[in-house]
Short mmCIF file of C-alpha atoms in Angstrom, two decimals:
data_model
loop_
_atom_site.label_atom_id
_atom_site.label_comp_id
_atom_site.label_asym_id
_atom_site.label_seq_id
_atom_site.Cartn_x
_atom_site.Cartn_y
_atom_site.Cartn_z
CA ALA A 527 0.04 -15.13 10.51
CA GLN A 528 1.53 -11.70 10.32
CA SER A 529 0.20 -8.44 11.63
CA VAL A 530 1.23 -4.85 12.13
CA THR A 531 0.08 -2.45 14.81
CA GLN A 532 0.64 1.27 14.53
CA LEU A 533 0.17 3.04 17.84
CA GLY A 534 -1.46 6.42 17.47
CA SER A 535 -3.65 7.16 14.50
CA HIS A 536 -2.78 10.86 14.79
CA VAL A 537 0.50 12.39 15.91
CA SER A 538 1.25 16.11 16.16
CA VAL A 539 4.73 17.56 16.51
CA SER A 540 6.12 21.06 16.33
CA GLU A 541 8.30 22.02 13.42
CA GLY A 542 11.89 21.16 14.33
CA ALA A 543 10.88 18.59 16.94
CA LEU A 544 11.61 14.88 16.91
CA VAL A 545 9.25 12.68 14.93
CA LEU A 546 8.54 9.23 16.36
CA LEU A 547 5.97 6.98 14.72
CA ARG A 548 5.49 3.59 16.29
CA CYS A 549 5.12 0.23 14.59
CA ASN A 550 5.02 -3.19 16.18
CA TYR A 551 4.82 -6.35 14.16
CA SER A 552 4.00 -9.97 14.67
CA SER A 553 5.58 -12.62 12.47
CA SER A 554 6.45 -16.26 12.99
CA VAL A 555 9.28 -16.03 10.45
CA PRO A 556 11.90 -13.34 9.87
CA PRO A 557 10.04 -10.31 8.56
CA TYR A 558 10.66 -7.74 5.91
CA LEU A 559 9.44 -4.38 7.15
CA PHE A 560 8.58 -1.21 5.30
CA TRP A 561 7.53 2.34 5.94
CA TYR A 562 5.50 4.13 3.28
CA VAL A 563 4.34 7.73 3.15
CA GLN A 564 1.13 8.86 1.52
CA TYR A 565 0.51 12.53 0.78
CA PRO A 566 -3.10 13.65 0.28
CA ASN A 567 -4.62 12.08 -2.81
CA GLN A 568 -1.31 10.53 -3.76
CA GLY A 569 -0.02 6.99 -3.93
CA LEU A 570 2.37 5.29 -1.58
CA GLN A 571 5.99 6.24 -1.60
CA LEU A 572 8.55 3.95 -0.03
CA LEU A 573 10.49 5.67 2.75
CA LEU A 574 12.67 2.78 3.80
CA LYS A 575 12.78 -0.97 4.20
CA TYR A 576 14.37 -3.62 6.39
CA THR A 577 15.21 -6.94 4.75
CA SER A 578 17.44 -8.63 7.33
CA ALA A 579 20.60 -6.61 6.73
CA ALA A 580 21.53 -3.70 9.01
CA THR A 581 19.05 -3.17 11.83
CA LEU A 582 19.26 0.62 11.54
CA VAL A 583 17.83 1.59 8.21
CA LYS A 584 18.15 5.03 6.69
CA GLY A 585 15.58 6.22 4.23
CA ILE A 586 14.67 9.24 2.21
CA ASN A 587 13.90 12.71 3.53
CA GLY A 588 15.97 12.19 6.68
CA PHE A 589 13.88 9.35 8.09
CA GLU A 590 15.30 6.25 9.69
CA ALA A 591 13.98 3.20 11.50
CA GLU A 592 15.49 0.60 13.77
CA PHE A 593 14.53 -3.05 13.71
CA LYS A 594 14.40 -4.40 17.26
CA LYS A 595 13.65 -8.09 17.30
CA SER A 596 13.40 -8.29 21.09
CA GLU A 597 10.70 -5.63 21.08
CA THR A 598 9.15 -6.68 17.73
CA SER A 599 9.28 -3.03 16.78
CA PHE A 600 10.23 -0.97 13.76
CA HIS A 601 9.65 2.63 14.83
CA LEU A 602 10.18 5.47 12.38
CA THR A 603 12.09 8.55 13.48
CA LYS A 604 13.29 11.87 12.14
CA PRO A 605 15.37 14.23 14.27
CA SER A 606 13.71 17.44 13.11
CA ALA A 607 10.21 17.68 11.65
CA HIS A 608 9.54 19.81 8.62
CA MET A 609 6.20 21.14 7.48
CA SER A 610 6.48 19.03 4.34
CA ASP A 611 6.51 15.86 6.47
CA ALA A 612 2.79 16.23 7.15
CA ALA A 613 1.27 13.12 5.62
CA GLU A 614 0.02 9.67 6.48
CA TYR A 615 2.56 6.99 7.25
CA PHE A 616 2.04 3.27 6.89
CA CYS A 617 4.08 0.44 8.30
CA ALA A 618 3.93 -2.87 6.42
CA VAL A 619 5.29 -6.37 6.86
CA THR A 620 5.93 -9.25 4.55
CA THR A 621 8.38 -12.12 4.45
CA SER A 622 10.81 -13.59 1.99
CA GLY A 623 9.06 -15.69 -0.60
CA THR A 624 5.66 -14.13 -0.03
CA TYR A 625 3.97 -11.33 -1.83
CA LYS A 626 1.26 -10.08 0.47
CA TYR A 627 2.02 -6.89 2.28
CA ILE A 628 0.19 -6.56 5.56
CA PHE A 629 -0.34 -2.89 6.29
CA GLY A 630 -0.98 -1.09 9.52
CA THR A 631 -3.90 1.30 9.79
CA GLY A 632 -1.66 4.32 9.36
CA THR A 633 -0.57 7.30 11.40
CA ARG A 634 -1.43 10.78 10.27
CA LEU A 635 1.39 13.18 11.11
CA LYS A 636 0.61 16.83 11.65
CA VAL A 637 3.43 19.35 11.89
CA LEU A 638 2.69 22.53 13.79
CA ALA A 639 4.36 25.82 12.94
CA ASN B 114 11.36 4.31 -16.51
CA ALA B 115 7.79 5.17 -15.77
CA GLY B 116 6.32 3.93 -12.53
CA VAL B 117 3.13 1.97 -12.05
CA MET B 118 0.40 3.79 -13.93
CA GLN B 119 -3.19 3.68 -12.85
CA ASN B 120 -6.16 5.23 -14.54
CA PRO B 121 -8.42 6.86 -14.06
CA ARG B 122 -7.22 8.68 -10.96
CA HIS B 123 -10.77 9.47 -9.95
CA LEU B 124 -13.89 7.60 -10.93
CA VAL B 125 -17.48 8.37 -10.02
CA ARG B 126 -20.14 5.76 -10.57
CA ARG B 127 -23.81 5.56 -9.72
CA ARG B 128 -25.05 2.60 -7.75
CA GLY B 129 -25.54 -0.38 -10.01
CA GLN B 130 -23.03 0.70 -12.65
CA GLU B 131 -19.78 -1.03 -13.47
CA ALA B 132 -16.35 0.30 -12.56
CA ARG B 133 -13.21 -0.61 -14.50
CA LEU B 134 -9.86 0.27 -13.02
CA ARG B 135 -6.67 -0.08 -15.06
CA CYS B 136 -3.11 -0.70 -14.00
CA SER B 137 -0.01 -0.75 -16.17
CA PRO B 138 2.93 -2.24 -14.26
CA MET B 139 6.44 -0.96 -14.40
CA LYS B 140 8.49 -2.06 -17.37
CA GLY B 141 9.91 -5.51 -16.80
CA HIS B 142 7.41 -6.36 -14.06
CA SER B 143 5.11 -9.30 -14.64
CA HIS B 144 3.56 -9.52 -11.17
CA VAL B 145 0.62 -7.30 -10.28
CA TYR B 146 -1.20 -6.85 -6.99
CA TRP B 147 -4.37 -4.96 -6.16
CA TYR B 148 -5.04 -3.44 -2.76
CA ARG B 149 -8.05 -1.57 -1.44
CA GLN B 150 -7.95 1.26 1.06
CA LEU B 151 -11.23 2.00 2.76
CA PRO B 152 -11.62 5.38 4.48
CA GLU B 153 -9.55 5.61 7.67
CA GLU B 154 -8.05 2.15 7.13
CA GLY B 155 -4.82 0.68 5.86
CA LEU B 156 -4.45 -1.07 2.56
CA LYS B 157 -5.87 -4.56 2.30
CA PHE B 158 -4.65 -7.15 -0.19
CA MET B 159 -7.20 -8.16 -2.80
CA VAL B 160 -5.59 -10.17 -5.58
CA TYR B 161 -2.26 -11.21 -7.08
CA LEU B 162 -1.90 -11.83 -10.78
CA GLN B 163 0.75 -12.80 -13.25
CA LYS B 164 0.28 -12.56 -16.97
CA GLU B 165 -2.94 -14.42 -17.85
CA ASN B 166 -3.11 -16.05 -14.41
CA ILE B 167 -4.77 -15.28 -11.12
CA ILE B 168 -2.41 -16.58 -8.46
CA ASP B 169 -4.20 -15.55 -5.29
CA GLU B 170 -7.59 -13.88 -5.02
CA SER B 171 -8.13 -14.60 -1.35
CA GLY B 172 -8.76 -10.93 -0.59
CA MET B 173 -11.37 -10.38 -3.28
CA PRO B 174 -15.03 -10.12 -2.31
CA LYS B 175 -16.81 -13.23 -3.50
CA GLU B 176 -19.28 -11.43 -5.72
CA ARG B 177 -19.15 -8.56 -8.21
CA PHE B 178 -15.35 -8.23 -8.20
CA SER B 179 -13.04 -9.70 -10.80
CA ALA B 180 -9.51 -9.09 -12.02
CA GLU B 181 -7.49 -9.96 -15.06
CA PHE B 182 -4.02 -9.40 -16.40
CA PRO B 183 -4.04 -10.29 -20.10
CA LYS B 184 -1.03 -11.16 -22.19
CA GLU B 185 -1.20 -7.73 -23.75
CA GLY B 186 -2.38 -4.60 -22.05
CA PRO B 187 -2.97 -3.46 -18.51
CA SER B 188 -4.39 -5.32 -15.57
CA ILE B 189 -8.08 -4.60 -15.02
CA LEU B 190 -10.00 -4.64 -11.76
CA ARG B 191 -13.70 -4.81 -12.53
CA ILE B 192 -16.48 -4.11 -10.08
CA GLN B 193 -19.98 -4.88 -11.27
CA GLN B 194 -23.14 -3.32 -9.85
CA VAL B 195 -21.24 -1.01 -7.55
CA VAL B 196 -22.61 -0.13 -4.12
CA ARG B 197 -21.77 2.74 -1.79
CA GLY B 198 -19.52 0.46 0.26
CA ASP B 199 -17.24 0.02 -2.75
CA SER B 200 -16.15 3.65 -2.42
CA ALA B 201 -12.45 3.45 -1.67
CA ALA B 202 -9.00 4.00 -3.07
CA TYR B 203 -7.77 1.07 -5.12
CA PHE B 204 -4.03 0.70 -5.44
CA CYS B 205 -2.09 -1.41 -7.85
CA ALA B 206 1.47 -2.56 -7.25
CA SER B 207 3.90 -4.44 -9.42
CA SER B 208 7.10 -6.36 -8.91
CA ARG B 209 9.68 -8.13 -10.96
CA GLY B 210 9.33 -11.38 -9.09
CA MET B 211 7.06 -12.84 -6.47
CA ASP B 212 9.17 -11.65 -3.56
CA GLY B 213 10.61 -8.62 -5.23
CA GLU B 214 9.93 -5.17 -3.92
CA ALA B 215 6.50 -3.97 -4.89
CA PHE B 216 6.10 -0.50 -6.37
CA PHE B 217 2.75 1.18 -5.91
CA GLY B 218 0.77 3.33 -8.28
CA GLN B 219 -1.02 6.51 -7.29
CA GLY B 220 -4.33 4.76 -6.94
CA THR B 221 -7.83 5.15 -8.33
CA ARG B 222 -10.31 6.81 -6.03
CA LEU B 223 -13.74 5.35 -6.66
CA THR B 224 -16.77 7.21 -5.44
CA VAL B 225 -20.17 5.57 -5.68
CA VAL B 226 -23.09 7.98 -5.57
#
């Protein structure tokens, strides 16, 4: 069975500071990992995905994530937070040949001026 | 190429009424998935459909919920005799193949009063 754990349901950072959102996964087979962003009353927008190619994945809006198998982690980072980054972020896992995405409970990012 | 279209965006129903949620997949996509997001939770898989077939409904509540994806027209998620606990955001996703990347719609926010 697969699972995803997002540490910290709420994270606050100052504008210009580093953003670090944590995601740990559990999977008995090689995983595909995703980060989605959800703005208030909007749908999910894909930020980036890992599908067994490069372990450092670059996404949109300056975000990136690194797949670390030894730590079963896929943390999301951005060097400098912008006010427009305030949103909820979801980590999700699936595997090749399956269709169910298993989502974490989300992390709400607040950016302070 | 339009994305996944869901309507209505917001739906208010009184207890005991029926709710019908529609999802038009992206062009060329024949696989549709429905997810539910309860307040303060991540998305949970409900059902996976291909044209005219339900492939996996393991995440659907046993009663009152049904889904279809007819040969022509959108996929429909139907909730009969709604209760307050059905209040949630319902997201539809589509993909080209079973393990293709899923693209999410903006969701339908159902409020049961």
